[in-house]
Amino acid sequence: MKIAVLPGDGIGTEIVAEAVKVLRALDLGLEMESALVGGAAYEAHGHPLPETTLKLAKEADAVLFGAVGDWKYDKLERSLRPEQAILGLRKNLGLFANFRPAICYEQLVDASSLKPELIAGLDILIIRELTGDIYFGQPRGRRTAVDGHFPGSEEAFDTMRYSRPEIERIAHVAFQAARKRNKRVTSVDKANVLETFQFWKDVVTEVSTQYPDVALDHMYVDNAAMQLVKAPKKFDVVVTGNMFGDILSDEAAMLTGSIGMLPSASLNAANQGLYEPSHGSAPDIAGQGIANPLATILSAAMMLRFSLNQAEQADRIEAAVKTVLSQGLRTADIFSTGTTRVSTREMGDAVVRSLK
Ligand code: IPM
Ligand code: MG
């Protein structure tokens, strides 16, 4: 089993190192090869997603990804920005189905800004379509940076679009995931305003007839944003488009106390996948050894379960994470009085110890 390891920028290198350590400790003989991506690749090769990195990712059974981005690249033209690396990987590998679970660990109930009773026991799954929508529609008004100055037209637009097959396949993913859970799907749209999302709603409704055992409801995205903080436990599986999913998944992540805890998986039709923490590269805390590696470690667990057919090993990692939380170990983002503050590396070491 071959894994492409792409740490990227900012805290990416620190957190991925801990996840790699945990994977090694399992002794599965995994073949892991690293490559540069994002700003780091731009610095070294002049492009955020060099051909060699893309090739490595394509040939691997799975990709373990850290994070990309840094404000210092804000003035680069869009095609060279670090974010293009993750978008390029998603598109080139056809990773259309993004799973973003939001689980509240009982040990962290108090780390959330919401009242404990609202989130205790929370376990929802956001399924975000990842290769369509306004992210990949035709843009206009792309400008070229010249000395940090952006000449060009005084208007810009991006195109929101979805095709029937794109909606159908993500709807199937959502209904099938719901079958393994509480058999409820909420499809989030903006059908009251946008043609794209009226179509989305119609197609999801059609697909739902093939899953009579799963309850489907529809919700406008603004209402969904509100319900997520009002009564998050009412949701089970949420399926939505790329843009709304980007926003709602950050919101859902924060319900659990820390975005530093949440893994994600992006899969294609062949179950080849890219696994990354839901959070970003956090350049403000990079290099300080204080980032939380648990989201990446849990992403490695998802990788074992979804792409490498090693569900038991995934369970082992998840149990080890719960153990270290029960031991009271906390990185800065989830620290509260009465717990023990540890560094990124100490957290990774603790997970390895509890595996053994
Ligand atoms: C995410 C990120 C990315 C996105 C960025 C880095 C391109 O916010 O994975 O949610 O918008 O999809
Ligand atoms: Mg995002």
Coordinates of C-alpha atoms and ligand atoms in Angstrom, one line a residue:
M1 CA 0.0 0.0 0.0
K2 CA 1.4 3.2 -1.2
I3 CA 0.7 6.6 0.4
A4 CA 1.6 10.0 -1.0
V5 CA 2.5 12.3 1.9
L6 CA 1.9 16.0 1.1
P7 CA 2.5 18.1 4.2
G8 CA 2.2 21.5 2.4
D9 CA 2.6 24.8 4.3
G10 CA 2.3 26.3 7.7
I11 CA 1.5 23.8 10.4
G12 CA 1.1 21.2 7.7
T13 CA 4.6 19.8 8.1
E14 CA 4.3 19.6 11.9
I15 CA 0.9 17.8 12.0
V16 CA 1.6 15.5 9.1
A17 CA 4.8 14.3 10.8
E18 CA 2.7 13.2 13.8
A19 CA 0.2 11.3 11.6
V20 CA 3.1 9.6 9.8
K21 CA 4.6 8.6 13.2
V22 CA 1.3 7.0 14.2
L23 CA 0.9 5.2 10.9
R24 CA 4.5 3.8 11.2
A25 CA 3.7 2.6 14.7
L26 CA 1.0 0.3 13.3
D27 CA 3.7 -1.7 11.5
L28 CA 1.7 -2.3 8.3
G29 CA 4.6 -1.9 6.0
L30 CA 3.0 1.1 4.4
E31 CA 5.1 2.7 1.7
M32 CA 5.1 6.4 2.2
E33 CA 6.7 9.0 -0.1
S34 CA 6.6 12.7 0.5
A35 CA 6.5 15.6 -1.9
L36 CA 6.1 19.3 -1.8
V37 CA 2.8 21.0 -2.4
G38 CA 1.3 24.5 -2.1
G39 CA 3.5 27.5 -1.2
A40 CA 6.4 25.1 -0.4
A41 CA 6.2 23.7 -3.9
Y42 CA 5.9 27.2 -5.4
E43 CA 9.0 28.3 -3.6
A44 CA 11.0 25.3 -4.8
H45 CA 9.5 24.6 -8.3
G46 CA 7.6 27.7 -9.2
H47 CA 4.2 25.9 -9.1
P48 CA 1.9 24.9 -6.2
L49 CA 1.2 21.5 -7.8
P50 CA 4.3 20.3 -9.7
E51 CA 3.8 17.5 -12.2
T52 CA 5.9 15.2 -10.0
T53 CA 3.7 15.8 -7.0
L54 CA 0.5 15.2 -9.0
K55 CA 2.0 12.0 -10.5
L56 CA 2.9 10.7 -7.0
A57 CA -0.6 11.4 -5.8
K58 CA -2.2 9.7 -8.8
E59 CA -0.2 6.6 -8.4
A60 CA -0.7 6.2 -4.7
D61 CA -3.5 4.3 -3.1
A62 CA -4.2 7.3 -0.9
V63 CA -2.9 10.8 -0.2
L64 CA -2.2 12.1 3.3
F65 CA -2.4 15.9 3.0
G66 CA -1.6 18.6 5.5
A67 CA -2.7 22.1 4.6
V68 CA -1.7 24.8 2.1
G69 CA -1.7 28.6 2.0
D70 CA -0.1 31.7 3.5
W71 CA -1.0 35.3 3.4
K72 CA 2.3 36.1 1.8
Y73 CA 1.0 34.6 -1.4
D74 CA -2.1 36.8 -1.5
K75 CA -0.6 38.9 -4.3
L76 CA 0.2 36.0 -6.6
E77 CA -1.9 35.4 -9.6
R78 CA -4.7 32.9 -8.9
S79 CA -3.2 30.0 -10.8
L80 CA 0.0 30.1 -8.7
R81 CA -1.6 30.5 -5.3
P82 CA -1.1 27.6 -2.9
E83 CA -4.9 26.8 -2.8
Q84 CA -4.7 25.8 -6.4
A85 CA -2.8 22.7 -5.3
I86 CA -5.6 21.3 -3.3
L87 CA -8.2 22.3 -6.0
G88 CA -6.0 20.7 -8.7
L89 CA -5.6 17.5 -6.7
R90 CA -9.4 17.3 -6.1
K91 CA -10.1 17.9 -9.8
N92 CA -7.3 15.7 -11.3
L93 CA -8.1 12.8 -9.0
G94 CA -11.8 13.2 -9.4
L95 CA -12.3 13.5 -5.6
F96 CA -16.0 14.5 -5.8
A97 CA -17.2 13.3 -2.4
N98 CA -15.9 15.1 0.7
F99 CA -16.8 13.6 4.1
R100 CA -16.5 16.0 7.0
P101 CA -17.7 14.4 10.1
A102 CA -18.4 16.7 13.1
I103 CA -18.2 14.6 16.2
C104 CA -18.1 16.1 19.7
Y105 CA -15.8 14.1 21.9
E106 CA -17.3 13.9 25.4
Q107 CA -14.0 15.0 26.9
L108 CA -14.2 18.2 24.9
V109 CA -17.8 19.2 25.5
D110 CA -16.6 22.3 27.4
A111 CA -14.2 23.4 24.7
S112 CA -17.2 24.5 22.5
S113 CA -18.5 28.0 22.6
L114 CA -22.0 26.4 22.6
K115 CA -23.8 25.2 25.7
P116 CA -22.8 21.6 26.5
E117 CA -26.3 20.3 26.3
L118 CA -26.6 21.4 22.7
I119 CA -23.5 19.5 21.6
A120 CA -23.0 16.6 24.0
G121 CA -23.2 13.5 21.8
L122 CA -23.1 15.4 18.6
D123 CA -22.3 13.2 15.6
I124 CA -23.2 14.6 12.2
L125 CA -21.7 14.1 8.8
I126 CA -21.4 16.8 6.2
I127 CA -21.0 15.5 2.7
R128 CA -19.8 18.2 0.5
E129 CA -19.6 17.9 -3.3
L130 CA -16.1 18.8 -4.1
T131 CA -15.4 19.1 -7.9
G132 CA -18.2 21.2 -9.2
D133 CA -20.2 24.4 -8.3
I134 CA -18.9 27.9 -8.4
Y135 CA -15.5 26.6 -7.5
F136 CA -15.0 25.1 -11.0
G137 CA -17.4 27.1 -13.2
Q138 CA -16.0 29.5 -15.7
P139 CA -14.4 32.6 -14.0
R140 CA -13.9 36.0 -15.6
G141 CA -11.8 38.9 -14.6
R142 CA -8.7 37.0 -13.7
R143 CA -6.0 39.4 -13.3
T144 CA -2.3 39.2 -13.5
A145 CA -0.2 40.6 -10.7
V146 CA 2.4 43.0 -11.7
D147 CA 4.5 44.2 -8.8
G148 CA 1.5 43.4 -6.5
H149 CA -0.7 45.7 -8.5
F150 CA -3.7 44.2 -10.2
P151 CA -4.6 45.7 -13.6
G152 CA -7.6 44.5 -15.4
S153 CA -11.3 45.1 -15.8
E154 CA -13.5 46.6 -13.2
E155 CA -15.8 43.6 -13.0
A156 CA -15.4 39.9 -12.3
F157 CA -17.6 36.9 -12.0
D158 CA -17.6 33.1 -11.3
T159 CA -20.1 30.7 -12.7
M160 CA -22.2 28.4 -10.5
R161 CA -23.2 25.3 -12.3
Y162 CA -24.0 21.6 -11.6
S163 CA -24.8 18.9 -14.1
R164 CA -27.3 16.1 -13.4
P165 CA -24.6 13.3 -13.1
E166 CA -22.6 15.4 -10.7
I167 CA -25.6 15.8 -8.4
E168 CA -26.8 12.2 -8.8
R169 CA -23.5 10.7 -7.7
I170 CA -23.1 12.8 -4.6
A171 CA -26.8 12.2 -3.7
H172 CA -26.1 8.4 -3.9
V173 CA -23.1 8.8 -1.7
A174 CA -25.2 10.7 0.9
F175 CA -28.1 8.2 0.9
Q176 CA -25.7 5.3 1.2
A177 CA -23.9 6.9 4.1
A178 CA -27.2 7.7 5.8
R179 CA -28.1 4.0 5.5
K180 CA -25.1 3.2 7.7
R181 CA -26.2 5.8 10.2
N182 CA -29.6 7.2 11.3
K183 CA -31.1 7.1 7.8
R184 CA -31.7 10.8 7.5
V185 CA -30.4 13.2 4.9
T186 CA -30.8 16.9 4.8
S187 CA -30.1 18.4 1.4
V188 CA -29.0 22.0 1.7
D189 CA -29.7 24.4 -1.2
K190 CA -30.7 27.9 -2.1
A191 CA -33.6 26.9 -4.4
N192 CA -35.6 30.0 -3.6
V193 CA -33.0 32.1 -5.4
L194 CA -30.6 30.1 -7.5
E195 CA -31.5 27.9 -10.6
T196 CA -28.5 25.8 -9.9
F197 CA -29.9 24.8 -6.5
Q198 CA -33.4 24.3 -7.7
F199 CA -32.0 21.8 -10.1
W200 CA -29.9 20.3 -7.2
K201 CA -33.1 19.9 -5.1
D202 CA -35.0 18.3 -8.0
V203 CA -32.3 15.8 -8.7
V204 CA -31.7 14.9 -5.1
T205 CA -35.4 14.3 -4.7
E206 CA -35.5 12.0 -7.7
V207 CA -32.5 10.0 -6.4
S208 CA -34.2 9.7 -3.0
T209 CA -37.0 7.5 -4.5
Q210 CA -34.3 4.8 -4.8
Y211 CA -33.8 5.0 -1.0
P212 CA -37.3 4.7 0.5
D213 CA -35.8 3.7 3.8
V214 CA -34.0 7.0 4.2
A215 CA -35.8 10.2 5.2
L216 CA -35.0 13.3 3.1
D217 CA -35.6 16.9 3.9
H218 CA -34.5 20.1 2.2
M219 CA -33.2 23.2 3.9
Y220 CA -32.1 26.6 2.6
V221 CA -28.5 27.3 3.3
D222 CA -29.2 30.3 5.5
N223 CA -31.6 28.4 7.6
A224 CA -29.1 25.5 7.8
A225 CA -26.5 27.8 9.1
M226 CA -28.9 28.9 11.8
Q227 CA -30.1 25.5 12.7
L228 CA -26.5 24.2 13.0
V229 CA -26.0 26.5 16.0
K230 CA -29.5 26.3 17.3
A231 CA -30.1 22.5 17.3
P232 CA -27.2 20.8 15.7
K233 CA -28.2 17.3 16.9
K234 CA -31.3 17.4 14.7
F235 CA -29.0 16.7 11.7
D236 CA -27.7 13.3 10.7
V237 CA -26.2 13.5 7.1
V238 CA -26.1 16.9 5.4
V239 CA -25.4 16.9 1.7
T240 CA -24.7 20.1 -0.2
G241 CA -22.7 21.7 -2.9
N242 CA -19.1 22.8 -2.9
M243 CA -19.5 26.4 -1.8
F244 CA -22.2 25.9 0.9
G245 CA -20.3 22.8 2.1
D246 CA -17.1 24.8 2.5
I247 CA -18.9 27.3 4.8
L248 CA -21.2 24.9 6.7
S249 CA -18.4 22.5 7.4
D250 CA -16.3 25.2 9.1
E251 CA -19.3 26.1 11.1
A252 CA -20.1 22.5 12.1
A253 CA -16.4 22.0 13.0
M254 CA -16.6 24.8 15.5
L255 CA -19.6 23.1 17.2
T256 CA -17.3 20.4 18.4
G257 CA -15.0 22.8 20.3
S258 CA -12.0 22.8 17.9
I259 CA -11.5 22.6 14.2
G260 CA -8.2 21.0 15.3
M261 CA -10.1 17.8 16.0
L262 CA -11.8 17.2 12.7
P263 CA -10.6 14.9 9.9
S264 CA -11.9 14.7 6.4
A265 CA -11.8 12.4 3.5
S266 CA -12.2 13.2 -0.2
L267 CA -13.0 10.2 -2.4
N268 CA -13.4 9.4 -6.0
A269 CA -15.5 6.7 -7.7
A270 CA -12.7 4.1 -7.1
N271 CA -12.4 4.9 -3.4
Q272 CA -9.0 6.4 -3.9
G273 CA -8.9 9.2 -1.5
L274 CA -7.2 12.3 -0.1
Y275 CA -7.2 12.7 3.6
E276 CA -6.7 16.0 5.3
P277 CA -7.6 17.8 8.5
S278 CA -10.6 20.1 8.1
H279 CA -8.5 23.1 9.2
G280 CA -6.1 25.2 7.3
S281 CA -2.4 25.9 7.4
A282 CA -2.6 28.5 10.3
P283 CA 0.6 30.4 9.4
D284 CA 0.2 32.5 12.6
I285 CA 1.1 29.5 14.8
A286 CA 3.4 27.6 12.3
G287 CA 6.7 26.4 13.6
Q288 CA 5.8 26.8 17.3
G289 CA 5.0 23.2 17.9
I290 CA 1.6 24.1 19.4
A291 CA -0.8 22.9 16.6
N292 CA -3.2 20.1 17.3
P293 CA -2.2 17.0 15.2
L294 CA -5.3 15.0 16.1
A295 CA -7.4 16.1 13.1
T296 CA -4.6 14.8 10.8
I297 CA -4.1 11.6 12.9
L298 CA -7.9 11.0 12.7
S299 CA -7.6 11.6 8.9
A300 CA -5.0 8.9 8.7
A301 CA -7.6 6.6 10.5
M302 CA -10.2 7.5 7.8
M303 CA -7.6 6.7 5.2
L304 CA -7.1 3.2 6.7
R305 CA -10.8 2.6 6.7
F306 CA -11.9 4.0 3.4
S307 CA -9.0 3.5 1.0
L308 CA -6.7 0.8 2.6
N309 CA -9.3 -1.6 3.9
Q310 CA -7.9 -1.6 7.4
A311 CA -10.9 -0.8 9.5
E312 CA -9.5 -2.4 12.6
Q313 CA -6.4 -0.3 12.5
A314 CA -8.6 2.8 12.0
D315 CA -10.6 1.8 15.1
R316 CA -7.3 1.4 17.0
I317 CA -6.2 5.0 16.2
E318 CA -9.6 6.4 17.1
A319 CA -9.5 4.6 20.4
A320 CA -6.0 5.8 21.1
V321 CA -7.1 9.4 20.4
K322 CA -10.0 9.0 22.9
T323 CA -7.5 7.6 25.5
V324 CA -5.2 10.5 25.3
L325 CA -8.1 12.9 25.6
S326 CA -9.3 11.0 28.7
Q327 CA -5.8 11.2 30.1
G328 CA -6.4 15.0 30.0
L329 CA -3.7 15.8 27.4
R330 CA -4.6 18.9 25.4
T331 CA -2.9 21.1 22.8
A332 CA -3.4 24.8 23.2
D333 CA -6.6 25.0 21.1
I334 CA -8.5 22.6 23.3
F335 CA -6.8 23.4 26.6
S336 CA -9.0 24.2 29.6
T337 CA -8.1 24.4 33.3
G338 CA -7.5 21.1 34.9
T339 CA -6.0 19.5 31.8
T340 CA -2.4 19.1 30.8
R341 CA -1.1 21.2 28.0
V342 CA 1.1 19.4 25.5
S343 CA 3.0 20.2 22.3
T344 CA 2.2 18.9 18.8
R345 CA 4.9 16.3 19.2
E346 CA 4.0 15.3 22.7
M347 CA 0.4 14.7 21.5
G348 CA 1.6 12.5 18.6
D349 CA 3.9 10.6 21.0
A350 CA 1.0 10.1 23.4
V351 CA -1.2 8.6 20.7
V352 CA 1.6 6.2 19.7
R353 CA 2.0 5.2 23.3
S354 CA -1.6 4.5 23.8
L355 CA -1.7 2.4 20.6
K356 CA 0.9 0.1 22.1
Ligands
IPM1 C1 -11.3 23.7 2.5 C2 -10.5 24.9 2.2 C3 -10.3 25.0 0.7 C4 -11.7 25.1 0.0 C5 -9.4 26.1 0.2 C6 -8.0 26.0 0.9 C7 -9.2 26.0 -1.3 O1 -11.2 26.0 2.7 O2 -10.9 22.6 2.2 O3 -12.4 23.8 3.0 O4 -12.2 26.2 -0.1 O5 -12.2 24.1 -0.4
MG2 MG -12.9 25.6 3.8

